[in-house]
PDB file of C-alpha atoms in Angstrom:
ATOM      1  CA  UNK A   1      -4.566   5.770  25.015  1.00 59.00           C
ATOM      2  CA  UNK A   2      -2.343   2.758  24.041  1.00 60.00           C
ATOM      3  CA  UNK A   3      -3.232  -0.640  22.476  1.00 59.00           C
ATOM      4  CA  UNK A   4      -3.116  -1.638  25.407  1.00 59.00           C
ATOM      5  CA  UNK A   5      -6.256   0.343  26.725  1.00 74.00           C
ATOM      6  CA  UNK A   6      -7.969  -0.269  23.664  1.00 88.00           C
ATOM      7  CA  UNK A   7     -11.053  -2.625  23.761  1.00 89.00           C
ATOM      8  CA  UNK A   8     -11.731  -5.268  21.105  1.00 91.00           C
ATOM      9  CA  UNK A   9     -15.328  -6.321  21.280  1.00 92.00           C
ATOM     10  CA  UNK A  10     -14.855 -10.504  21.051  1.00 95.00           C
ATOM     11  CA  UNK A  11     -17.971 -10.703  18.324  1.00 97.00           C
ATOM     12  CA  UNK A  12     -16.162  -7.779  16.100  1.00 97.00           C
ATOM     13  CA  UNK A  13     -13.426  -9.726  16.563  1.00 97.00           C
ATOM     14  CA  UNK A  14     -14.151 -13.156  14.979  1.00 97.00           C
ATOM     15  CA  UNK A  15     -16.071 -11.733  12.458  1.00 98.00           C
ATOM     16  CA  UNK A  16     -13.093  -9.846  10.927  1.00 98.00           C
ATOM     17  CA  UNK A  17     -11.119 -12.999  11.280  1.00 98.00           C
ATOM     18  CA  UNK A  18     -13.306 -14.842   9.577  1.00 98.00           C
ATOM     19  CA  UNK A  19     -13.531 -12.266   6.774  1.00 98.00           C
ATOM     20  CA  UNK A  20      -9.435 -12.364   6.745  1.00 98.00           C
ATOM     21  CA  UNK A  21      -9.489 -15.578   6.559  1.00 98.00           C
ATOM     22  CA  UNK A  22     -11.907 -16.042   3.445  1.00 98.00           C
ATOM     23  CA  UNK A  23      -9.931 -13.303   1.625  1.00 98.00           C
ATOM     24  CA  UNK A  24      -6.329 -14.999   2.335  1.00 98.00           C
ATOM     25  CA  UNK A  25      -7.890 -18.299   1.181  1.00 97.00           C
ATOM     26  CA  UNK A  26      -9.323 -17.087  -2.020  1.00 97.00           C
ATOM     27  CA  UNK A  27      -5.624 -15.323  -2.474  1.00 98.00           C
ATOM     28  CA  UNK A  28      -4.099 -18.494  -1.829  1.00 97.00           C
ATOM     29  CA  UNK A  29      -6.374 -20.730  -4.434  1.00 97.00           C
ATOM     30  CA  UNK A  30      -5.336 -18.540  -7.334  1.00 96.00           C
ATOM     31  CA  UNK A  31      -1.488 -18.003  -5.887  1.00 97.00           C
ATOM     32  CA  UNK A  32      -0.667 -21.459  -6.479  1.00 94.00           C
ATOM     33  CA  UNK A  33       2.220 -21.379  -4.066  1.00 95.00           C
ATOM     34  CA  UNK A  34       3.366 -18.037  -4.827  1.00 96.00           C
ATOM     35  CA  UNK A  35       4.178 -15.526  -2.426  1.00 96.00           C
ATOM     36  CA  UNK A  36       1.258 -12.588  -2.408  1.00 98.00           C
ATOM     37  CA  UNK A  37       0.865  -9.752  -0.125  1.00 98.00           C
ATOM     38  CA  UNK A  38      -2.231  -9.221   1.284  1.00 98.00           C
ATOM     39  CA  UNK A  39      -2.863  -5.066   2.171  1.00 98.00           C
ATOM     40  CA  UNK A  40      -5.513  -5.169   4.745  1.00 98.00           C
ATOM     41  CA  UNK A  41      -6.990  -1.230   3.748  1.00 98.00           C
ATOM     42  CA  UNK A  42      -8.612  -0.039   7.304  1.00 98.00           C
ATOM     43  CA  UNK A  43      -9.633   3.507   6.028  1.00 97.00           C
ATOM     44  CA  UNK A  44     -12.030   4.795   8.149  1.00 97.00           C
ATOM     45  CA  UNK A  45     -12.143   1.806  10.129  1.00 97.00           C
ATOM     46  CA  UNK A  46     -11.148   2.364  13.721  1.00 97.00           C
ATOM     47  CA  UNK A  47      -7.977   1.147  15.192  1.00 97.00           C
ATOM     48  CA  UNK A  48      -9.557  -1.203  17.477  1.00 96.00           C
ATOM     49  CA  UNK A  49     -10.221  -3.460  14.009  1.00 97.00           C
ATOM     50  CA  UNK A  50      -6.886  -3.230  13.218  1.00 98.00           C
ATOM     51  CA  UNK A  51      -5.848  -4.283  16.590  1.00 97.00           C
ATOM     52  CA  UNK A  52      -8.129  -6.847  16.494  1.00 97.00           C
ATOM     53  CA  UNK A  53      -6.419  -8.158  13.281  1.00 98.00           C
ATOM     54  CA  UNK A  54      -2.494  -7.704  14.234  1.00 98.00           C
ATOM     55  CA  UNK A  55      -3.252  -9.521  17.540  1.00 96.00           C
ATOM     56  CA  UNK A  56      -3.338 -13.564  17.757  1.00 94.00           C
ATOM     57  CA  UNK A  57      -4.196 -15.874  16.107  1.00 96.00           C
ATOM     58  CA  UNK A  58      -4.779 -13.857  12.874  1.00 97.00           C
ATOM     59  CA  UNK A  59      -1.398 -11.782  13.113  1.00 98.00           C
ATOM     60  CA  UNK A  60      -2.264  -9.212  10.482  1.00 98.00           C
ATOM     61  CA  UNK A  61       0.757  -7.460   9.590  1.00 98.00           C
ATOM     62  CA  UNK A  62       0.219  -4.955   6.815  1.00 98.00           C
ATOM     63  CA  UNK A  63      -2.639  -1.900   6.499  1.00 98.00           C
ATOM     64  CA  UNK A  64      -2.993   0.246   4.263  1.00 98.00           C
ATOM     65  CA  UNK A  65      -4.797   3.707   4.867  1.00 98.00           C
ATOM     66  CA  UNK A  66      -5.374   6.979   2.304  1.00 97.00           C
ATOM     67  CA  UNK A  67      -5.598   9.639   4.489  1.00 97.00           C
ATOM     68  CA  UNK A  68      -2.166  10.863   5.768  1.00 96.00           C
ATOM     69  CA  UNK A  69      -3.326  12.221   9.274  1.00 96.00           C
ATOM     70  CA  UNK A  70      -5.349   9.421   9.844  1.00 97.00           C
ATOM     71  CA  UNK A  71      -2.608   7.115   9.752  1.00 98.00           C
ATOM     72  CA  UNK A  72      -0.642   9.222  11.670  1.00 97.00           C
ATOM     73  CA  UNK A  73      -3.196   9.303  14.491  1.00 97.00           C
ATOM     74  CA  UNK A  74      -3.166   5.304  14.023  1.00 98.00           C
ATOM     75  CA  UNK A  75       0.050   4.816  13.728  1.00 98.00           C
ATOM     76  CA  UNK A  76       0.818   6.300  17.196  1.00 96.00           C
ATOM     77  CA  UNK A  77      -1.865   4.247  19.058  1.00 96.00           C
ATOM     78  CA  UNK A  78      -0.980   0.773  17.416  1.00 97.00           C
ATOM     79  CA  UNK A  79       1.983  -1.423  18.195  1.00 96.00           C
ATOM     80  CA  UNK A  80       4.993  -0.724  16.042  1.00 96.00           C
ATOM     81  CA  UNK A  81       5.139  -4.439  14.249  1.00 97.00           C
ATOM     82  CA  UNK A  82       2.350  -3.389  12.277  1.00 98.00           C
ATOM     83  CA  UNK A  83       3.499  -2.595   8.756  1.00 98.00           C
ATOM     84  CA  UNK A  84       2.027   0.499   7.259  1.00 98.00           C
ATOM     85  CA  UNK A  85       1.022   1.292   3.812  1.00 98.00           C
ATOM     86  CA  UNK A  86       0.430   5.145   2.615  1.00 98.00           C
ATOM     87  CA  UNK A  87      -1.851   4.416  -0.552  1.00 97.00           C
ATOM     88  CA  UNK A  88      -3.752   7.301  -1.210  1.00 95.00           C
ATOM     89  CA  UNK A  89      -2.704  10.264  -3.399  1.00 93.00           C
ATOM     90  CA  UNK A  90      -0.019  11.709  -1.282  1.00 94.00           C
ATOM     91  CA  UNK A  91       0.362  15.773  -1.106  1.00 93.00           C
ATOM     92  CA  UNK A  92       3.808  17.226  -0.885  1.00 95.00           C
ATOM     93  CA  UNK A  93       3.324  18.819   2.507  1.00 95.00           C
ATOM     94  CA  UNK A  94       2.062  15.803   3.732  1.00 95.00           C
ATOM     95  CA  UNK A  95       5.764  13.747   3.163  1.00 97.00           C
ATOM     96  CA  UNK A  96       7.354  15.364   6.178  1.00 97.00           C
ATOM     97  CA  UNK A  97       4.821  13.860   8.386  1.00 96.00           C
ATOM     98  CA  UNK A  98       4.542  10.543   6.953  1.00 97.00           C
ATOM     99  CA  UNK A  99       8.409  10.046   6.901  1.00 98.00           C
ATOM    100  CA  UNK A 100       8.479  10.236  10.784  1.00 97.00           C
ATOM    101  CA  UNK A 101       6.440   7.470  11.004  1.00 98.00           C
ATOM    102  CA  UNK A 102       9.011   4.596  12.016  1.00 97.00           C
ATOM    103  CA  UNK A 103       6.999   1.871  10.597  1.00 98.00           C
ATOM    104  CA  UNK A 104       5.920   3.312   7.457  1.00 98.00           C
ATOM    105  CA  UNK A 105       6.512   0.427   5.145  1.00 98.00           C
ATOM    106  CA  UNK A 106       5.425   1.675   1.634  1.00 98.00           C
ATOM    107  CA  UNK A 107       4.453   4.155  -0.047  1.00 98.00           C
ATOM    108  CA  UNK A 108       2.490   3.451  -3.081  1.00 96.00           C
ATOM    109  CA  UNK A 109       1.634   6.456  -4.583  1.00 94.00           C
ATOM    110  CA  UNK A 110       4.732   8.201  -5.473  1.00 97.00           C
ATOM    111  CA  UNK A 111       4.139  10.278  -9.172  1.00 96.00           C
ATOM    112  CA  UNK A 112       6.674  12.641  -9.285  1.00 96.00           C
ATOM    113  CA  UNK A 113      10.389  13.483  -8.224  1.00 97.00           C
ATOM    114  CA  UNK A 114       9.310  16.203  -5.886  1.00 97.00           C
ATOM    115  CA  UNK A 115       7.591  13.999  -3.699  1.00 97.00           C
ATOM    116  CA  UNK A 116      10.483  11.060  -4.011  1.00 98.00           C
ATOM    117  CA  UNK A 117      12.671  13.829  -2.939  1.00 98.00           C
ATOM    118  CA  UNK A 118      10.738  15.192  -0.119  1.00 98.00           C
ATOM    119  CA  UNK A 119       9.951  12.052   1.762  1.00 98.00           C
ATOM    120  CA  UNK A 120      13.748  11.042   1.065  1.00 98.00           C
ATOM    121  CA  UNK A 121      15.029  14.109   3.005  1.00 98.00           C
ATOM    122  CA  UNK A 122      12.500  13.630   5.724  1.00 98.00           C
ATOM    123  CA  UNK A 123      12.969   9.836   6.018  1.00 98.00           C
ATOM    124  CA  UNK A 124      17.003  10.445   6.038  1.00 98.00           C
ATOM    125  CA  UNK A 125      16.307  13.319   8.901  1.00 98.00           C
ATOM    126  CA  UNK A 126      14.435  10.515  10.764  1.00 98.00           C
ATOM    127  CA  UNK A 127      17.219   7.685  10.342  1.00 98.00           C
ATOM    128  CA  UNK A 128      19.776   9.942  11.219  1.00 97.00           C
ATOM    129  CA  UNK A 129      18.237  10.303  15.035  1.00 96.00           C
ATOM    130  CA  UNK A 130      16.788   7.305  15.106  1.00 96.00           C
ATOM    131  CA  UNK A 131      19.271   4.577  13.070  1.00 96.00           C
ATOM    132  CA  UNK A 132      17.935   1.964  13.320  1.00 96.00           C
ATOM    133  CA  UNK A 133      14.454   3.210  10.934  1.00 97.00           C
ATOM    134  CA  UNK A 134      14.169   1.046   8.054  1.00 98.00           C
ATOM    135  CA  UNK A 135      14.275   2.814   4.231  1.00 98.00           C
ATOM    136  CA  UNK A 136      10.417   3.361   3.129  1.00 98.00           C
ATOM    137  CA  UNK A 137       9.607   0.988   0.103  1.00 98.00           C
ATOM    138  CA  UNK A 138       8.166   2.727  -3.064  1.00 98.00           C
ATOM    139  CA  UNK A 139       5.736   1.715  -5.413  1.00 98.00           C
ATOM    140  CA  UNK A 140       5.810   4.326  -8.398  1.00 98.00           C
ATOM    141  CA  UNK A 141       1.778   5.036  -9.504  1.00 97.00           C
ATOM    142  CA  UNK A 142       1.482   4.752 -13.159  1.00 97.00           C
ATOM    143  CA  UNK A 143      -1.593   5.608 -15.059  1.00 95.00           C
ATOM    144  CA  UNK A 144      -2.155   2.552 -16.792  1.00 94.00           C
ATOM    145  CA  UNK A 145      -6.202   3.465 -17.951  1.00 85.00           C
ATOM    146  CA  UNK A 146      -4.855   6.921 -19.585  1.00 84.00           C
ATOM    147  CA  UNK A 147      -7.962   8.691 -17.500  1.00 82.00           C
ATOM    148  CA  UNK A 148      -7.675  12.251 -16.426  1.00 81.00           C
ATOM    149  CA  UNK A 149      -9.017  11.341 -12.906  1.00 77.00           C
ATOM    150  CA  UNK A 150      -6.506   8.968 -12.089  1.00 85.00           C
ATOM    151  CA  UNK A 151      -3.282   9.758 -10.417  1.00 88.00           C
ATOM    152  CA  UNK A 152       0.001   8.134 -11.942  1.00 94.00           C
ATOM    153  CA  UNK A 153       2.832   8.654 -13.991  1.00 95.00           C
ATOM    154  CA  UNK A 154       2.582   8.491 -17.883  1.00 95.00           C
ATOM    155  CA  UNK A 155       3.869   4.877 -19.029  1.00 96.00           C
ATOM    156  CA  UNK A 156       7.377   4.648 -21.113  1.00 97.00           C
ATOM    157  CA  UNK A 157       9.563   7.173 -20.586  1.00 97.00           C
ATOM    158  CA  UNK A 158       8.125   8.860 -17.671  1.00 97.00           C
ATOM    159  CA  UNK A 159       7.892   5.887 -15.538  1.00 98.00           C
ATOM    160  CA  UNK A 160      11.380   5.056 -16.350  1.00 98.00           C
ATOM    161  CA  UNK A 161      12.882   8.023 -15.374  1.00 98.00           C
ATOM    162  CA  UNK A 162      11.034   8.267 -12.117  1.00 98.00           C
ATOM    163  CA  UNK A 163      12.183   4.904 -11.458  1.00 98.00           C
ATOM    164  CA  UNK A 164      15.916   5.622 -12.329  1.00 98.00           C
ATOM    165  CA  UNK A 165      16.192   9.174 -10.208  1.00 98.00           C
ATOM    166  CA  UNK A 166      14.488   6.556  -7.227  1.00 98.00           C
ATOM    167  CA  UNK A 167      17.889   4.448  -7.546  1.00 98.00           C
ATOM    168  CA  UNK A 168      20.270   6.175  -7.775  1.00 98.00           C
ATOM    169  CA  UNK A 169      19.165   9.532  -6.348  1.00 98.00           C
ATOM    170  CA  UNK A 170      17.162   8.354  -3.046  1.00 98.00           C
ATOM    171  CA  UNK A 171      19.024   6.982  -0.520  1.00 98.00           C
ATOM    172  CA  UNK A 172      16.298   6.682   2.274  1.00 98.00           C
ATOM    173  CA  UNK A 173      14.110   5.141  -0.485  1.00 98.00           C
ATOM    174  CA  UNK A 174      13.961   1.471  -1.608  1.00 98.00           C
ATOM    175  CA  UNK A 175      12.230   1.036  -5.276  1.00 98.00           C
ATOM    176  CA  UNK A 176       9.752  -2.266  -4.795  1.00 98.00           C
ATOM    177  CA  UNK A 177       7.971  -2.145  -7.771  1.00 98.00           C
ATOM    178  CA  UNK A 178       5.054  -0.281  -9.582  1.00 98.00           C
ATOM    179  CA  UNK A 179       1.402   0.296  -8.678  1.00 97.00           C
ATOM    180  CA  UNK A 180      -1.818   0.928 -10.796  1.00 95.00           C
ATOM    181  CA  UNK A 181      -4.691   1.350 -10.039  1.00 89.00           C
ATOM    182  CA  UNK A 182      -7.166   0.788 -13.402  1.00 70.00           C
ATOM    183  CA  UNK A 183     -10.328   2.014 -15.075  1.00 63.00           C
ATOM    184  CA  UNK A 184     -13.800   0.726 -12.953  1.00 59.00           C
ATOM    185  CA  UNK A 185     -15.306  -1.074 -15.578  1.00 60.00           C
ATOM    186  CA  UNK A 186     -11.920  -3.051 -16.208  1.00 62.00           C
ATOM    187  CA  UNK A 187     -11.798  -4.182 -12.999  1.00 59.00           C
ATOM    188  CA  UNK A 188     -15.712  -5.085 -12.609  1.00 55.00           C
ATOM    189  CA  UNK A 189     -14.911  -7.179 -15.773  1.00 53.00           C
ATOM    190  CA  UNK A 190     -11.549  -8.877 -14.635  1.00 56.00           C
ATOM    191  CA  UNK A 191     -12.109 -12.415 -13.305  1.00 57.00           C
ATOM    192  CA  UNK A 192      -8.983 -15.227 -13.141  1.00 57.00           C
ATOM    193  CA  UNK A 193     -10.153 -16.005 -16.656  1.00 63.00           C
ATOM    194  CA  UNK A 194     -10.366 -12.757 -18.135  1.00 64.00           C
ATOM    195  CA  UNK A 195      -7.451 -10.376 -18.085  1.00 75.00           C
ATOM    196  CA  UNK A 196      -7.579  -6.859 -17.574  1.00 86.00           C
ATOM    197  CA  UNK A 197      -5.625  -4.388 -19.711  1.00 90.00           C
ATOM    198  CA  UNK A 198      -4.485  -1.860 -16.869  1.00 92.00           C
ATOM    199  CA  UNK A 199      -2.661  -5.008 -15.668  1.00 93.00           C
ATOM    200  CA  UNK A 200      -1.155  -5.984 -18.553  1.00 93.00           C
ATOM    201  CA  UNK A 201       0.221  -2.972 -19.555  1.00 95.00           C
ATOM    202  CA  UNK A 202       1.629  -2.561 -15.893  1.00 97.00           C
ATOM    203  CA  UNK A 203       3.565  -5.711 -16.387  1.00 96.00           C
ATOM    204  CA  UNK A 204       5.123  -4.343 -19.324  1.00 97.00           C
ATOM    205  CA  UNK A 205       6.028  -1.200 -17.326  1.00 98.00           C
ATOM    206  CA  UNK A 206       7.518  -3.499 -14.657  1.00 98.00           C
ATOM    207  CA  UNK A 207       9.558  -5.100 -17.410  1.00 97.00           C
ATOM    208  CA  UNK A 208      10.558  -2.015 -19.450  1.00 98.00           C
ATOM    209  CA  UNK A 209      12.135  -0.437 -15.613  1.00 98.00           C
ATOM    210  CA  UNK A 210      13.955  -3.889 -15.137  1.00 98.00           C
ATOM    211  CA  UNK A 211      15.368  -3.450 -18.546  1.00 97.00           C
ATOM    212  CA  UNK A 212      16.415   0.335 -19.180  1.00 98.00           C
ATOM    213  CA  UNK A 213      17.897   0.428 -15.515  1.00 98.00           C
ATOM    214  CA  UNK A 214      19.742  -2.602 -16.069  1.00 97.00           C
ATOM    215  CA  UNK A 215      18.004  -4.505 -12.441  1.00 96.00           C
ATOM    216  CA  UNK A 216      19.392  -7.234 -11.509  1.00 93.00           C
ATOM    217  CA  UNK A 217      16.726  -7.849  -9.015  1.00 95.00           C
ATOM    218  CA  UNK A 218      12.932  -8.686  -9.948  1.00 94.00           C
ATOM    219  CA  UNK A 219      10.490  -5.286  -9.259  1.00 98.00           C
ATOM    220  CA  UNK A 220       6.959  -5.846  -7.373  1.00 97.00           C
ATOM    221  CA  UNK A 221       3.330  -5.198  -9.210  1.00 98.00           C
ATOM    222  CA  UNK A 222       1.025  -3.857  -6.859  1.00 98.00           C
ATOM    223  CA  UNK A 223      -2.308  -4.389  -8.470  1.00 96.00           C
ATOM    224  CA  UNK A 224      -5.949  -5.703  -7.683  1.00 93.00           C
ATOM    225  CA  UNK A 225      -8.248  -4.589  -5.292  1.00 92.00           C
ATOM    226  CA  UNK A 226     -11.292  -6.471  -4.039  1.00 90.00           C
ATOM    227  CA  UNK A 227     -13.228  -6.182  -7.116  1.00 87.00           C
ATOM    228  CA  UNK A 228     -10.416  -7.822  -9.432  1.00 89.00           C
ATOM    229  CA  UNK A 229      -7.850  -9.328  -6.797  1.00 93.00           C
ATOM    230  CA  UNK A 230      -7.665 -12.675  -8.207  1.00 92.00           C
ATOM    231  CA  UNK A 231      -7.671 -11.868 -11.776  1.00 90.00           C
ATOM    232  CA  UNK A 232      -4.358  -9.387 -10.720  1.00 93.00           C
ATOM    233  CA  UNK A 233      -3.051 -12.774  -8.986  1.00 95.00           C
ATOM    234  CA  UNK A 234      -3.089 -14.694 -11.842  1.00 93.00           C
ATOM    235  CA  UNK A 235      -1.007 -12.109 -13.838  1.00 93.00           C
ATOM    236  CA  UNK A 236       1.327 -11.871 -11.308  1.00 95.00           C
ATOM    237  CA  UNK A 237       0.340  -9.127  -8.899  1.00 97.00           C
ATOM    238  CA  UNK A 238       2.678  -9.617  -5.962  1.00 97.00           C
ATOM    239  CA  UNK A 239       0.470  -7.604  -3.492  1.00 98.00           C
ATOM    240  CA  UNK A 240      -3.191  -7.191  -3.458  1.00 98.00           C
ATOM    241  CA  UNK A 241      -5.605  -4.243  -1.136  1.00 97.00           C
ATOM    242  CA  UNK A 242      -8.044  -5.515   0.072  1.00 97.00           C
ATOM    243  CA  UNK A 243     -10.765  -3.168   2.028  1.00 97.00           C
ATOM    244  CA  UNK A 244     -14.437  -3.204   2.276  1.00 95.00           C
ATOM    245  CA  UNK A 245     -14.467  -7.162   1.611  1.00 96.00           C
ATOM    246  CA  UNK A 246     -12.769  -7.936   4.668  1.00 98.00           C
ATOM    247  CA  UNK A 247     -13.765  -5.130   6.941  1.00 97.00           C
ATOM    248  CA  UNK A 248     -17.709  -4.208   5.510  1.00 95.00           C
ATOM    249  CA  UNK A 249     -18.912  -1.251   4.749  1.00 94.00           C
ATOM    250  CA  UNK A 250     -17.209   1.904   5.472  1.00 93.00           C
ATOM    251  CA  UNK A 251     -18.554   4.994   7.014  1.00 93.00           C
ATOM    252  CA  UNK A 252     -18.751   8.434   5.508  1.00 93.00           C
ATOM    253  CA  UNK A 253     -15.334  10.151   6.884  1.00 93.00           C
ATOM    254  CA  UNK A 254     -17.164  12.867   8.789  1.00 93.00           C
ATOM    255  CA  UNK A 255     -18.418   9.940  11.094  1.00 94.00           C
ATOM    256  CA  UNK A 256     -15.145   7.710  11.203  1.00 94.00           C
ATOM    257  CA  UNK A 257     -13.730   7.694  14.234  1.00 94.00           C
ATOM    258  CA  UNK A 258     -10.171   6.829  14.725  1.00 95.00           C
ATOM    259  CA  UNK A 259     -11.357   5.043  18.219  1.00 94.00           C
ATOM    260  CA  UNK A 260     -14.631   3.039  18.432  1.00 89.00           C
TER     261      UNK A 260
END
C-alpha cells in the first residue's frame, strides 16, 4: 500500500485540522512572532491521520513517533516530505534501522556516545549510497527533574561532553539543541505565567554547551508538551510535541494499527 491507496475519511479529516489549527494558534499567541516548531506526535495513531495532516491545506510537516518499528512501518507508507522525529527512548540496536530512514529529521533522545556513534556510522553507510540523505539533527536528552525514571544525561559536565564528542566526532550528525522532558507535576503546574524549573535549568544547559564549546551558532530547546507547551514558549522553547491534544485519545498499543 502507498499514500496513494490510503483512504482519509473527509469527517476524520477536518476534525484533525481543526484540532491543528487550535494548537498552532495557541503556539502562535504566546510566540509573539517567534519562530516555534510544532511536533505533531502520531504514536499509535494510524498513518491515514498523518496523511490527512501532511496533505492540503493543513501541510503538516513534522511527526514525531516513540516506537522505532512503528515509524519505520510509517515511514515507508508516507510521502518522503514528511519530516520525522524519533522521540522515544532509543535502544542501541534500534539505530541501524532508524538511520536508513531517508527522512529521519531528528532524533531527540540521544543520552550517550554509544548511541551518537551508532546512528553516525549507520547514517554515514546510508549517505554514502544514497548522497544526497540529509545529516540527522540531534537533540541531546538531559535529565533536568534529577528522577530515576527519566531518561537523560546528567546536567554540567556530562551534557557538555556529549555535546562536544557530537561536534567534532559525528560527521553524519548535526547538534540542534537539547531536549528535556520534566517532572509531571512541574508541567501540570507550568502555565505562561508560571515557570517551570525543568525548563529553566535546560536553558542554562543550552547556554553552558554554547559557552564551553565555544558555538558560534545559537542551540535549539526542545521542551513542552501539551500539558505545559505555552509556558515552554514563553521561556524560549524553540519546538514544542504536541500529541493527544491534537489527535484525541490514543489507543492501547496492542490495538493500534499502523493502517485504519
Amino acid at each position: 500500500m502507498s499514500e496513494t491507496d490510503m483512504k482519509v475519511d473527509p469527517a476524520r479529516a477536518s476534525a484533525l485540522i481543526s484540532q491543528l489549527q487550535g494548537v498552532s494558534e495557541r503556539v502562535a499567541a504566546v510566540a509573539k512572532g517567534r519562530a516555534v516548531r510544532l511536533v505533531a506526535v502520531s504514536k499509535l495513531k494510524p498513518a491515514n491521520d498523518i496523511l490527512a495532516l501532511h496533505e492540503a491545506p493543513a501541510r503538516q510537516l513534522h511527526f514525531g513517533e516513540n516506537y522505532s518499528q512503528e515509524l519505520r512501518e510509517k515511514a515507508e507508507l508516507l510521502p518522503r516530505t514528511i519530516q520525522w522525529h524519533f522521540i522515544g527512548g532509543l535502544q542501541s540496536g534500534r539505530c541501524k534501522d532508524l538511520a536508513k530512514i531517508p527522512n529521519l529529521w531528528c532524533v531527540s533522545s540521544i543520552d550517550n556516545l554509544k548511541k551518537a556513534q551508532l546512528l553516525d556510522k549507520y547514517r554515514g553507510d546510508k549517505i554514502k549510497g544514497e548522497p544526497e540523505t540529509p545529516k540527522i539533527n540531534i537533540h541531546v536528552q538531559v535529565n533536568t527533574s534529577g528522577e530515576e525514571s527519566k531518561s537523560g544525561c546528567a546536567p554540567g559536565d556530562e551534557v557538555v561532553s556529549l555535546c562536544r564528542a557530537i561536534v567534532n566526532d559525528c560527521p553524519n550528525l548535526h547538534l540542534l539543541g537539547l531536549m528535556t522532558i520534566g517532572a509531571i507535576a512541574r508541567s501540570v503546574a507550568t502555565t505562561a505565567e508560571n515557570e517551570n524549573e525543568d525548563f529553566v535549568l535546560l536553558k542554562e544547559q543550552r547556554d553552558l554547551v554554547v559557552k564551553e564549546l565555544g558555538l558560534e551558532r545559537e542551540l535549539e530547546l526542545s521542551m513542552g508538551m501539551s500539558e505545559d507547551f505555552e509556558g515552554a514558549i514563553v521561556m524560549g522553547s524553540s519546538e514544542v510535541r504536541v500529541g493527544s491534544t491534537i489527535f484525541g485519545v490514543r489507543p492501547a498499543k496492542a490495538d493500534a494499527k499502523v493502517v485504519a
